[in-house]
Short mmCIF file of C-alpha atoms and ligand atoms in Angstrom, two decimals:
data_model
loop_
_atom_site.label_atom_id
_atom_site.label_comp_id
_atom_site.label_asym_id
_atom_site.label_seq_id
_atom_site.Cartn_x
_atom_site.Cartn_y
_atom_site.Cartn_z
CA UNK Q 203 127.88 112.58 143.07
CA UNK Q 204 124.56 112.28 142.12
CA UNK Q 205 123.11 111.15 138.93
CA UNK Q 206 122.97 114.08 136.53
CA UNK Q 207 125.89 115.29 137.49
CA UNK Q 208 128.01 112.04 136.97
CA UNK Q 209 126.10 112.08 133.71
CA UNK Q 210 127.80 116.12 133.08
CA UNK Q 211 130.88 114.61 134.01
CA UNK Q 212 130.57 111.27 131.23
CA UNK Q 213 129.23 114.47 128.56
CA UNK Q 214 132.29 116.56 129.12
CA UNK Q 215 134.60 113.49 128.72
CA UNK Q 216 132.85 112.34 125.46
CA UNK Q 217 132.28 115.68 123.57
CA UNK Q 218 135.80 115.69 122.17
CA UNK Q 219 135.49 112.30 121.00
CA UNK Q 220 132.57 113.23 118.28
CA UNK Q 221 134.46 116.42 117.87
CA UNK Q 222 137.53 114.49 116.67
CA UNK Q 223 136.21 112.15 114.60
CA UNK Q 224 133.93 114.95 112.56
CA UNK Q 225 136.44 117.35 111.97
CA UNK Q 226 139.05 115.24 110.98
CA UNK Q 227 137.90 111.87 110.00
CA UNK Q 228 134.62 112.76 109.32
CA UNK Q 229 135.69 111.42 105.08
CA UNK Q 230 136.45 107.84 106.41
CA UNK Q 231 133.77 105.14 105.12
CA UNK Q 232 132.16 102.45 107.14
CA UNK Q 233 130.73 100.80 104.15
CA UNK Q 234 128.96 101.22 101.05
CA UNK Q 235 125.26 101.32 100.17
CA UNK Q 236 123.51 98.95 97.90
CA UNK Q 237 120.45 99.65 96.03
CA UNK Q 238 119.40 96.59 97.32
CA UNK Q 239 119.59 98.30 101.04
CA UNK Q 240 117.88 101.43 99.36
CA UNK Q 241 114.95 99.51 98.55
CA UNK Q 242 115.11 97.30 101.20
CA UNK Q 243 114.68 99.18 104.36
CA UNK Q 244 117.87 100.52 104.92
CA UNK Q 245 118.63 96.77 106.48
CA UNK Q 246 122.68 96.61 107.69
CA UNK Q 247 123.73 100.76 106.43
CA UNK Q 248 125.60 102.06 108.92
CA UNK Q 249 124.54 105.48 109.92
CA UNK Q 250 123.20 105.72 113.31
CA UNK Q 251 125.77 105.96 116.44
CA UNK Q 252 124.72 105.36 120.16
CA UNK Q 253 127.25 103.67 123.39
CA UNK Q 254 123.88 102.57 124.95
CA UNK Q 255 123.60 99.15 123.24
CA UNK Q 256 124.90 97.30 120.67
CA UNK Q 257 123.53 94.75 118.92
CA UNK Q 258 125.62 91.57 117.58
CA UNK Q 259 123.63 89.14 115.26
CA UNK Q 260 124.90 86.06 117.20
CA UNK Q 261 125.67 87.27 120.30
CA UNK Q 262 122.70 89.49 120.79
CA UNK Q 263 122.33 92.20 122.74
CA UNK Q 264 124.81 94.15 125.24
CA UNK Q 265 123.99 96.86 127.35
CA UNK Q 266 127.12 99.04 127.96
CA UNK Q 267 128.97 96.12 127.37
CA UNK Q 268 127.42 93.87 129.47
CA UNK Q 269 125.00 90.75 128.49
CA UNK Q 270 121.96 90.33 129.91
CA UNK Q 271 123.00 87.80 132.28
CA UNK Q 272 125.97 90.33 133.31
CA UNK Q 273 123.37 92.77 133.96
CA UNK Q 274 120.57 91.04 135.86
CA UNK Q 275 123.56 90.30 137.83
CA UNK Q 276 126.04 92.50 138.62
CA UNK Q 277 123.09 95.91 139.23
CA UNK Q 278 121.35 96.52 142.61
CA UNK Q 279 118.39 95.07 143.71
CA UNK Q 280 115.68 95.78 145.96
CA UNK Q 281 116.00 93.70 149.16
CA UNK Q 282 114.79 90.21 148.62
CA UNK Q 283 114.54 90.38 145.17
CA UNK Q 284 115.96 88.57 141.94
CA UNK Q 285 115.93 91.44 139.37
CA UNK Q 286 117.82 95.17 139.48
CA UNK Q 287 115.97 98.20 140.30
CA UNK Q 288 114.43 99.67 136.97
CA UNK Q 289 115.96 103.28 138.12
CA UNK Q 290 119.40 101.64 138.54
CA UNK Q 291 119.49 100.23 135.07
CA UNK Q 292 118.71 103.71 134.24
CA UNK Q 293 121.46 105.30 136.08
CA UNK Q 294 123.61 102.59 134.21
CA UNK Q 295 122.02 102.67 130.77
CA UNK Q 296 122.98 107.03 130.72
CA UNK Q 297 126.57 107.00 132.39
CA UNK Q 298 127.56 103.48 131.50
CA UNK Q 299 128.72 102.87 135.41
CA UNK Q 300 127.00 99.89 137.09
CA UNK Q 301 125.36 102.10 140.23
CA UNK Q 302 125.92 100.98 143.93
CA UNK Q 303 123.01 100.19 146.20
CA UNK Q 304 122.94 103.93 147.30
CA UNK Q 305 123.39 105.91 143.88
CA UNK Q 306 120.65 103.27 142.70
CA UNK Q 307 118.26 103.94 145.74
CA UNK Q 308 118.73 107.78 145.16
CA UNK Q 309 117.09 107.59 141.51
CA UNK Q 310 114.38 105.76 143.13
CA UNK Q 311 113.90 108.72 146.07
CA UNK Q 312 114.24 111.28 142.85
CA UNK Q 313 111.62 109.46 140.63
CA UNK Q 314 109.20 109.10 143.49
CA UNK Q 315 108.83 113.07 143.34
CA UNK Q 316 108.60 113.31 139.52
CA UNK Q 317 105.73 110.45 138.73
CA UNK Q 318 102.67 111.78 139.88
CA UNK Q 319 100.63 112.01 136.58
CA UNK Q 320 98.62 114.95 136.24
CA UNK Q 321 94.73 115.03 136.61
CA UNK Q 322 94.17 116.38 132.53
CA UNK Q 323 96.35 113.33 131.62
CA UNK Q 324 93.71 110.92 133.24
CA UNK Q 325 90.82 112.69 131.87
CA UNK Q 326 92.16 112.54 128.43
CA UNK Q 327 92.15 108.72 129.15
CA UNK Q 328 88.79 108.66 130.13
CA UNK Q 329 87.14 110.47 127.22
CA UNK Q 330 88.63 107.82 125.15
CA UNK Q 331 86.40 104.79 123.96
CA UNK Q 332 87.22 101.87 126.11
CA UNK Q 333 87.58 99.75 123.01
CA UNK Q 334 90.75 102.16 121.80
CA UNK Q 335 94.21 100.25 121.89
CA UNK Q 336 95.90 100.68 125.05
CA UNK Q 337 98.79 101.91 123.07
CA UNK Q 338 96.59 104.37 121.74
CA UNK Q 339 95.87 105.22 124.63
CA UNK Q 340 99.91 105.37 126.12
CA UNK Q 341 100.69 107.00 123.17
CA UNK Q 342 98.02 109.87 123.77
CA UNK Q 343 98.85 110.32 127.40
CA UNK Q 344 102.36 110.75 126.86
CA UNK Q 345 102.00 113.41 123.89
CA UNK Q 346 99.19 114.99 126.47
CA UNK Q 347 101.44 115.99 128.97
CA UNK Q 348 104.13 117.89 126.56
CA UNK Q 349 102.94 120.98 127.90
CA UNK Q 350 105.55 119.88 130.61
CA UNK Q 351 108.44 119.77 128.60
CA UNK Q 352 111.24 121.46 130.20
CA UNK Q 353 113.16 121.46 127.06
CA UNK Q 354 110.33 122.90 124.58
CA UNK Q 355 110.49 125.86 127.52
CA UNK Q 356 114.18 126.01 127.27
CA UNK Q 357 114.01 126.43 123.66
CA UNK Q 358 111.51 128.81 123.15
CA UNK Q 359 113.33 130.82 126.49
CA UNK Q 360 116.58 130.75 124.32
CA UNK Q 361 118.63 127.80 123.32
CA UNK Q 362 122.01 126.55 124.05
CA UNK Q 363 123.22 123.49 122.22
CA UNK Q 364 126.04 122.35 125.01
CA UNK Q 365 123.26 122.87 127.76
CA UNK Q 366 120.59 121.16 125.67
CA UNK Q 367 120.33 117.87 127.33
CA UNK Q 368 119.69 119.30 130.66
CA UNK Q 369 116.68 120.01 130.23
CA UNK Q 370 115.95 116.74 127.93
CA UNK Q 371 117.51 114.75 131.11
CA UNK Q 372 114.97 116.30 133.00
CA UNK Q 373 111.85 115.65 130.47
CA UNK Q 374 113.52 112.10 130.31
CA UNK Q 375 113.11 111.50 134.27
CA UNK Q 376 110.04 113.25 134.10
CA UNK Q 377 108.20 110.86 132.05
CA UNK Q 378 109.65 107.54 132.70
CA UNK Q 379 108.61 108.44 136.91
CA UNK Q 380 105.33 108.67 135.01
CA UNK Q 381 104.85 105.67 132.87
CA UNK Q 382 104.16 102.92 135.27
CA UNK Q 383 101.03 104.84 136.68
CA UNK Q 384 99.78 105.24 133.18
CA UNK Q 385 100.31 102.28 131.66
CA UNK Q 386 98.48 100.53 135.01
CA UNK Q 387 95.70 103.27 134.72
CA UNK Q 388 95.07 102.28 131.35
CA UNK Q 389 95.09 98.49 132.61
CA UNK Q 390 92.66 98.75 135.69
CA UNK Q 391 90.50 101.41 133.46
CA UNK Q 392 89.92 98.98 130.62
CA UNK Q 393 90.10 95.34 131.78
CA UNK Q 394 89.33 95.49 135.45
CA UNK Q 395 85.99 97.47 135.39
CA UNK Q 396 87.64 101.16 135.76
CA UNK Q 397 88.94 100.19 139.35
CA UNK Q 398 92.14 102.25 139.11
CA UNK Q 399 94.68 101.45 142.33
CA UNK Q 400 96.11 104.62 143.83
CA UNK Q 401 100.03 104.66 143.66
CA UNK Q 402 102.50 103.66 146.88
CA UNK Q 403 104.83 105.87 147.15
CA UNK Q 404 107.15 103.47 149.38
CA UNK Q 405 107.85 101.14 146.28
CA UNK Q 406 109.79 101.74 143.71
CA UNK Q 407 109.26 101.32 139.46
CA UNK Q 408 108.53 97.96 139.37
CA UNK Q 409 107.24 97.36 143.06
CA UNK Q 410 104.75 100.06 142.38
CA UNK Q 411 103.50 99.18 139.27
CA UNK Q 412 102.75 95.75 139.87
CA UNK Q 413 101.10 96.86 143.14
CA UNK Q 414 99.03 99.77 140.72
CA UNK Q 415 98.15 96.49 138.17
CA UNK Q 416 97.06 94.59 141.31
CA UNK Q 417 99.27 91.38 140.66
CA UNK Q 418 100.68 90.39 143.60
CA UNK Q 419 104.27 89.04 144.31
CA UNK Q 420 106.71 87.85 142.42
CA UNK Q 421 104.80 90.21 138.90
CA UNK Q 422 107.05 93.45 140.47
CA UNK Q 423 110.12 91.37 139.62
CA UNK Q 424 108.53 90.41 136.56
CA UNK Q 425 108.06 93.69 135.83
CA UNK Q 426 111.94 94.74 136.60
CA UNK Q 427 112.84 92.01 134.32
CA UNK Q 428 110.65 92.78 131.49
CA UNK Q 429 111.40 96.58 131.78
CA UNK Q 430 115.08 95.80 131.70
CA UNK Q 431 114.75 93.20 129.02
CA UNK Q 432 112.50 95.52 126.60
CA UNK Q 433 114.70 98.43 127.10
CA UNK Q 434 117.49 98.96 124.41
CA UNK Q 435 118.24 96.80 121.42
CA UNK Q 436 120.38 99.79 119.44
CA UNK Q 437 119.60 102.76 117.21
CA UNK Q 438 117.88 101.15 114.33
CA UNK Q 439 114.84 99.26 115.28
CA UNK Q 440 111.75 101.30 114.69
CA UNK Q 441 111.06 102.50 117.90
CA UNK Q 442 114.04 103.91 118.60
CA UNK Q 443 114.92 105.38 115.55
CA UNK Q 444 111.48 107.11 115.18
CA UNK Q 445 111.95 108.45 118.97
CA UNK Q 446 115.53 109.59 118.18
CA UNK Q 447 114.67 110.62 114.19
CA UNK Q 448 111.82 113.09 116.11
CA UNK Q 449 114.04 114.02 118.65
CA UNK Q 450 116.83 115.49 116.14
CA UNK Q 451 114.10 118.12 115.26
CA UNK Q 452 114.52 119.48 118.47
CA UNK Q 453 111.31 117.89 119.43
CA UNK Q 454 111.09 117.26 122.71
CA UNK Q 455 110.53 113.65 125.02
CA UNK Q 456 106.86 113.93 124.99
CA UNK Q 457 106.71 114.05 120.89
CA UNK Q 458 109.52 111.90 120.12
CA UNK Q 459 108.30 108.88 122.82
CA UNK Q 460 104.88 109.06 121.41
CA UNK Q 461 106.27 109.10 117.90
CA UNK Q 462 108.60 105.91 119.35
CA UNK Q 463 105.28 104.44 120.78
CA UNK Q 464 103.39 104.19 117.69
CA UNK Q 465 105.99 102.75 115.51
CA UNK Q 466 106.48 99.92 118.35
CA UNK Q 467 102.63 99.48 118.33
CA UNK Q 468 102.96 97.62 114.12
CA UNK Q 469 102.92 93.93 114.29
CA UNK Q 470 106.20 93.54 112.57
CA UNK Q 471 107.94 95.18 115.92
CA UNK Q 472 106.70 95.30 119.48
CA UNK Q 473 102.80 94.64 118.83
CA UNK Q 474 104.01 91.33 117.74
CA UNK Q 475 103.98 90.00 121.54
CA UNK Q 476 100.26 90.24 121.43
CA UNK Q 477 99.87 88.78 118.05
CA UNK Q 478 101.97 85.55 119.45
CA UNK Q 479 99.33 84.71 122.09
CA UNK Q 480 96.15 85.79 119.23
CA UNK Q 481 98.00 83.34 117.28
CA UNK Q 482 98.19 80.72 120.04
CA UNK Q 483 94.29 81.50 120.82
CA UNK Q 484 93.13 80.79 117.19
CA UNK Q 485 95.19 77.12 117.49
CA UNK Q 486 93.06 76.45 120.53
CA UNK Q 487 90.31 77.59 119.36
CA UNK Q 488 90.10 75.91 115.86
CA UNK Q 489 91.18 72.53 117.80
CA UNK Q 490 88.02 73.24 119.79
CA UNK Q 491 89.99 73.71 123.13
CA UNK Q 492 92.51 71.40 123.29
CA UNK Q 493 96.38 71.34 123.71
CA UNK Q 494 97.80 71.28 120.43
CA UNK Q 495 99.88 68.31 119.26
CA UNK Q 496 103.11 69.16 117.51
CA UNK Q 497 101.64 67.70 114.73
CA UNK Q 498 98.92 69.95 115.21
CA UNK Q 499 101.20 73.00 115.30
CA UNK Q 500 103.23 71.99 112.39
CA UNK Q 501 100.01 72.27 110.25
CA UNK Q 502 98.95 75.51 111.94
CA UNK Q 503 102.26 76.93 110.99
CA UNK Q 504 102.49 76.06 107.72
CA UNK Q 505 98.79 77.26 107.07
CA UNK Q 506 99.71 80.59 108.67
CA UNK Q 507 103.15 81.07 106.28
CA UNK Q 508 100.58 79.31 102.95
CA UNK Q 509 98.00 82.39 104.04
CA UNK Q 510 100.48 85.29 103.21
CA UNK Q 511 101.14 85.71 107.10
CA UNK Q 512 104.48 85.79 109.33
CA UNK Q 513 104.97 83.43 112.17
CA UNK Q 514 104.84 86.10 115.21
CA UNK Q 515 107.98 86.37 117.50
CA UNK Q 516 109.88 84.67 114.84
CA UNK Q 517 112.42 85.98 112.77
CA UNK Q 518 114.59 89.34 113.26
CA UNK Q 519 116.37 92.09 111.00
CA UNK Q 520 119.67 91.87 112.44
CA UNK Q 521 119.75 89.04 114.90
CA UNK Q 522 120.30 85.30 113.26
CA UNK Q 523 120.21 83.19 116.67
CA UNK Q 524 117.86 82.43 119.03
CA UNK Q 525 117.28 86.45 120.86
CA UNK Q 526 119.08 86.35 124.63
CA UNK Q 527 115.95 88.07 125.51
CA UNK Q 528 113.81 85.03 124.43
CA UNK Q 529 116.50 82.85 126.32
CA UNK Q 530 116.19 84.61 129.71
CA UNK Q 531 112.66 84.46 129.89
CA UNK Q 532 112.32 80.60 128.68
CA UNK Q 533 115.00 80.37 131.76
CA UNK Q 534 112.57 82.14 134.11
CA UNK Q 535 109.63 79.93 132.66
CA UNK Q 536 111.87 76.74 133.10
CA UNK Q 537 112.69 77.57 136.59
CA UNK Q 538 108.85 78.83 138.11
CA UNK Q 539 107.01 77.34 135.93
CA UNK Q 540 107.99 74.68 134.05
CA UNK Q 541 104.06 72.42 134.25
CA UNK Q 542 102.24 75.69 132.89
CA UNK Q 543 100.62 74.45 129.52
CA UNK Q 544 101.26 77.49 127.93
CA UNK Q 545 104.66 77.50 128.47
CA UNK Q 546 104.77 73.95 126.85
CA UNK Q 547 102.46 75.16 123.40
CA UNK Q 548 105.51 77.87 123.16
CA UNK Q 549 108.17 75.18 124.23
CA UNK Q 550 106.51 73.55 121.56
CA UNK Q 551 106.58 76.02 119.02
CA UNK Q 552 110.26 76.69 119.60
CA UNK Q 553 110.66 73.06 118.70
CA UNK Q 554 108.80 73.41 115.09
CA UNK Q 555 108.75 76.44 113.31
CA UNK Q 556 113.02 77.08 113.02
CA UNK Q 557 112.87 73.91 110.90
CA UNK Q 558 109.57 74.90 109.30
CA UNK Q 559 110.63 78.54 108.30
CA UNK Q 560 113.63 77.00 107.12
CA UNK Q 561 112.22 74.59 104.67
CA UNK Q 562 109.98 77.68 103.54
CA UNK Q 563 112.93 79.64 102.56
CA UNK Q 564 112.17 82.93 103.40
CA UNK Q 565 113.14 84.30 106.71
CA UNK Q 566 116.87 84.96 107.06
CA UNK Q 567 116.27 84.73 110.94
CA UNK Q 568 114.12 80.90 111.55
CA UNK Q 569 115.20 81.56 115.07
CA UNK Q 570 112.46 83.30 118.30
CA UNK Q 571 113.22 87.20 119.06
CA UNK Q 572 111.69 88.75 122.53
CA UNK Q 573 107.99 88.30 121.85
CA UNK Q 574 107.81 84.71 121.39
CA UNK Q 575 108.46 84.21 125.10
CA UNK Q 576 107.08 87.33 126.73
CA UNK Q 577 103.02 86.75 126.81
CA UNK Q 578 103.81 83.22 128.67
CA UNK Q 579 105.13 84.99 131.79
CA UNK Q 580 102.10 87.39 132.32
CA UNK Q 581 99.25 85.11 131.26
CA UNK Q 582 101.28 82.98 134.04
CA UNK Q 583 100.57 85.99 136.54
CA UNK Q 584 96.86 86.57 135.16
CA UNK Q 585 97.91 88.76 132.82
CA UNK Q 586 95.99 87.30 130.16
CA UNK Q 587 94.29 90.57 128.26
CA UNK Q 588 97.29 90.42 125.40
CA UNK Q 589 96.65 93.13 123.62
CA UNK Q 590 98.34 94.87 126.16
CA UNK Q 591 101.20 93.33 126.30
CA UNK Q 592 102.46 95.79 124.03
CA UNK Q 593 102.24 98.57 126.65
CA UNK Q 594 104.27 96.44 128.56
CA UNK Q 595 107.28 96.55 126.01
CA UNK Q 596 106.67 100.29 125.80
CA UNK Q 597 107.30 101.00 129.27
CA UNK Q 598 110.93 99.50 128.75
CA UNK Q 599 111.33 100.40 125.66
CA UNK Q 600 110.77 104.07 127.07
CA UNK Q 601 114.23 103.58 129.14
CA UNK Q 602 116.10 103.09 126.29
CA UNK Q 603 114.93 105.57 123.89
CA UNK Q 604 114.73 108.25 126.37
CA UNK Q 605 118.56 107.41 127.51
CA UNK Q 606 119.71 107.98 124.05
CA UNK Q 607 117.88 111.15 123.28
CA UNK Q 608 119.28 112.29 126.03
CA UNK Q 609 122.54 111.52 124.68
CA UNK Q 610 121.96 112.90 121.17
CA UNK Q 611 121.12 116.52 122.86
CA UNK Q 612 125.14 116.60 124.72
CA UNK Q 613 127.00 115.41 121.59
CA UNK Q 614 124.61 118.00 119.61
CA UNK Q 615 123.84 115.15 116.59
CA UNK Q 616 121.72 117.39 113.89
CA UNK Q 617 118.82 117.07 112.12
CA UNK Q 618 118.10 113.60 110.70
CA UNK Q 619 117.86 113.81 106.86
CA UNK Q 620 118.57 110.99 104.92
CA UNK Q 621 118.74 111.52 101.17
CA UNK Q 622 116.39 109.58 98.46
CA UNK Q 623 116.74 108.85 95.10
CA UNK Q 624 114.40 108.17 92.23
CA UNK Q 625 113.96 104.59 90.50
CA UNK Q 626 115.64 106.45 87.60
CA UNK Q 627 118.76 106.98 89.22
CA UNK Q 628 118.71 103.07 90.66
CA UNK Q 629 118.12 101.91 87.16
CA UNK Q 630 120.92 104.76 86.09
CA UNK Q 631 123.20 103.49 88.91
CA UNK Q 632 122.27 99.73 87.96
CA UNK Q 633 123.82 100.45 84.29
CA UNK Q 634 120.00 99.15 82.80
CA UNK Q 635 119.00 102.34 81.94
CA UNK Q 636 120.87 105.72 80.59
N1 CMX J 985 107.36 84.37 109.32
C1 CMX J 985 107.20 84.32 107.97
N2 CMX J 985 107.95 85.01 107.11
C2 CMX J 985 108.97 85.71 107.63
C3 CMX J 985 109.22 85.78 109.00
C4 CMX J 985 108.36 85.08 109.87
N3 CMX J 985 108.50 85.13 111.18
N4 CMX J 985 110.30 86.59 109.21
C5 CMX J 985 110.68 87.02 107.99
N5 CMX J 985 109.88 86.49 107.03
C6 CMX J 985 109.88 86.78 105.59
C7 CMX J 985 109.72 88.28 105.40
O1 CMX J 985 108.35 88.65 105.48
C8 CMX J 985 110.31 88.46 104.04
O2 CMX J 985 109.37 88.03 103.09
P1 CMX J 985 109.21 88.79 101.66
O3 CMX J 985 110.54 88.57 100.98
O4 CMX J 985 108.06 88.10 101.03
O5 CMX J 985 108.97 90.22 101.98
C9 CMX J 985 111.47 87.46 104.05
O6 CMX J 985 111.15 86.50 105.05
C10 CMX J 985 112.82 88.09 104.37
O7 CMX J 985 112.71 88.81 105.58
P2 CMX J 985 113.97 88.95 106.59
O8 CMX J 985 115.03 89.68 105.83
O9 CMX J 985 114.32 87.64 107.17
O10 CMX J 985 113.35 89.82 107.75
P3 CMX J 985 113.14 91.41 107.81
O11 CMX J 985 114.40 92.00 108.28
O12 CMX J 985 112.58 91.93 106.55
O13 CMX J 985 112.00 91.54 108.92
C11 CMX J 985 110.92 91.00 110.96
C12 CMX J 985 112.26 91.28 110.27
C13 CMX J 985 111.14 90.88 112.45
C14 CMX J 985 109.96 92.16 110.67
C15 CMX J 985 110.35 89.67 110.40
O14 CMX J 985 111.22 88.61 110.74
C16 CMX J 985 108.97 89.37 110.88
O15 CMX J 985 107.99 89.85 110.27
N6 CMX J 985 108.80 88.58 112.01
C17 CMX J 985 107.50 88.32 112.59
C18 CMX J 985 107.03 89.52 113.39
C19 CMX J 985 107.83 89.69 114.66
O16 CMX J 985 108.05 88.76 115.41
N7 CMX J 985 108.25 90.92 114.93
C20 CMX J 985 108.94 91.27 116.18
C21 CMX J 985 110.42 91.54 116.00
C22 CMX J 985 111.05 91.95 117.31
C23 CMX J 985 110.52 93.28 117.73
O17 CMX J 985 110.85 94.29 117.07
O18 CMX J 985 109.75 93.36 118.68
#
């Protein structure tokens, strides 16, 4: 059985589930909100649902139940290789079934014919400044091509809610086939003197993009390890509630991943992996050069928290340990290279700033999250132009988001509408004010 229909299969079986629970438990609480939570970013309320991931605050992440060590482990690999195929995590990500070699190696045949980009996508590129942010520029080129939207076709042909995430499956696979060439066009365009490298069509996702970005062996492992890494971290983080808030509009993949795309481009979420090497930059460069001392980093810190700023790649809303996804790339660093002097100045910070944002009182998370770690692995592999690292993230965060739209369109979940209240009804509520 191939993927989409093992997929129809997991939809059928689920369905009742939601069903169930509306219709007859649909009163039941999970918790209370607090006007603290009302003013405060919504932080902890429980109203979002997804299988995909789930997000402990100690633990960390799971992906259908399995850690990240679980997964780099138990799902197929390319021959030779350290890290699962990107389109395998994908199969597993949607059903939830860890793929064999075969079912994994039959997403990679069926992205193959899906990712060439088309010509008006690349030309929107090119009429863009050079100097525009490569996730700008991602973000443009995916909301470019939504005149291929299956599902915006399917809707305006006549919609069917229990057929619905056919044709969102299809956008899904679509677009993520697409991505890699992008995101490398966008590289080679703006950083490597417009010397774009034409696809091979014998690799797969992350074989083919590192061969597109023109870093040679071991970055397409890299890559399947960062893409897998970025991917999911639940519902609630800004990316992937803006793709999935857009999405219950009926919008389709194109809108709601560009929507995703700019919310991960702030510097409070995913654009923070660019900020941590700027940050890193302005130590060396205000010590004239040289390799910080932790002395020297203890100062910088405290300067950047005295200015007003945030320590980048510090800190998270949910998480309060050290992020697994920081942990398995230190491991990577640790084991290929454990001499590189960035590494070290991160090593470094790791050592520092938990005690320092601790004594400064603030953050209820002093521990690393994802982008601490991330920048040290491709400035390892040359690449060093950070701000577009960020791209990076959204290529694997597009796996994610995409598998859980695609989810929201079976089990039907409606338009996302929140309600607000005024300042009056807080104070009301507060008992300061009639
Ligand atoms: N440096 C300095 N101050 C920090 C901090 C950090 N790394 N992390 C949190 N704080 C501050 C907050 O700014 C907040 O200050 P105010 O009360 O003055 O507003 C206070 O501590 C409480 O914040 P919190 O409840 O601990 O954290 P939030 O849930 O509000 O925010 C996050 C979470 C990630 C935005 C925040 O920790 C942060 O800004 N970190 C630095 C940026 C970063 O690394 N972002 C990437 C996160 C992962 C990702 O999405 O990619």
């Amino acid at each position: 059985m191939g993927l989409k229909d093992v997929l129809k299969k997991k939809i059928d079986e689920h369905r009742p589930r939601i069903a169930k629970l509306t219709k007859e438990f649909g009163d039941v609480k999970l918790g209370e909100v607090t006007i603290g939570q009302a003013i405060g970013g919504a932080r902890s309320v429980k109203c979002l649902v997804t299988d995909i991931s789930y997000l402990d605050p100690v633990e960390g992440i799971r992906f259908r139940g399995l850690t990240i060590p679980e997964v780099m482990e138990k799902l197929p690999k390319p021959k030779g290789k350290d890290y699962p195929y990107v389109e395998g995590f994908w199969y597993f990500l949607l059903t939830g079934d860890v793929p064999t070699m075969a079912q994994a190696e039959e997403v990679v045949e069926d992205f193959k014919k899906r990712a060439q980009v088309p010509q008006y996508v690349i030309d929107v590129l090119r009429a863009m400044p050079r100097d525009t942010h490569p996730m700008t520029m991602l973000s443009a080129a995916v909301v470019a091509m939504q005149r291929e939207s299956k599902f915006a076709k399917f809707y305006a042909e006549g919609f069917n809610k229990m057929t619905a995430w056919e044709s969102m499956y299809e956008d899904s696979c679509d677009l993520l086939a697409k991505l890699p060439e992008i995101a490398a066009y966008i590289y080679r365009m703006k950083y490597k003197g417009d010397t774009p490298i034409a696809s091979d069509m014998s690799l797969d996702f992350g074989g083919n993009f590192a061969h597109m970005m023109g870093i040679p062996a071991p970055y397409d492992d890299v890559a399947r390890m960062y893409f897998v890494l970025h991917s999911d971290h639940e519902s609630g983080n800004v990316s992937a509630h803006t793709t999935h808030l857009v999405a219950s509009a009926l919008s389709d993949a194109y809108y709601s991943l560009s929507a995703g795309l700019n919310g991960l481009a702030g510097p409070l979420h995913g654009l923070a992996n660019q900020e941590v090497l700027g940050w890193i930059q302005d130590v060396y460069a205000k010590l004239g050069g040289k390799v910080p001392t932790k002395e020297d980093l203890k100062k910088f810190l405290w300067d950047t928290l005295n200015s007003g700023q945030v320590i980048p790649g510090y800190g998270h809303a949910v998480l309060r340990k050290t992020d697994p996804r920081y942990t398995s790339q230190r491991e990577y660093c640790q084991k290929y290279l454990p001499e590189d002097e960035l590494f070290k100045v991160v090593a470094m910070i790791y050592d520092v700033a938990p005690d320092i944002l601790m004594e400064h009182g603030k953050a209820k998370n002093p521990w690393p999250n994802v982008d601490a770690q991330s920048g040290v692995i491709q400035w390892f592999y040359g690449l060093r132009e950070y701000d577009f690292y960020t791209v990076l993230f959204g290529v694997g965060r597009a796996i994610g988001v995409l598998a859980n739209i695609t989810w929201d369109r079976a089990l039907g979940y409606p338009i996302e509408r929140p309600k607000s209240v005024t300042t009056d009804m807080l104070e009301a509520a507060a008992g300061i004010k009639k």
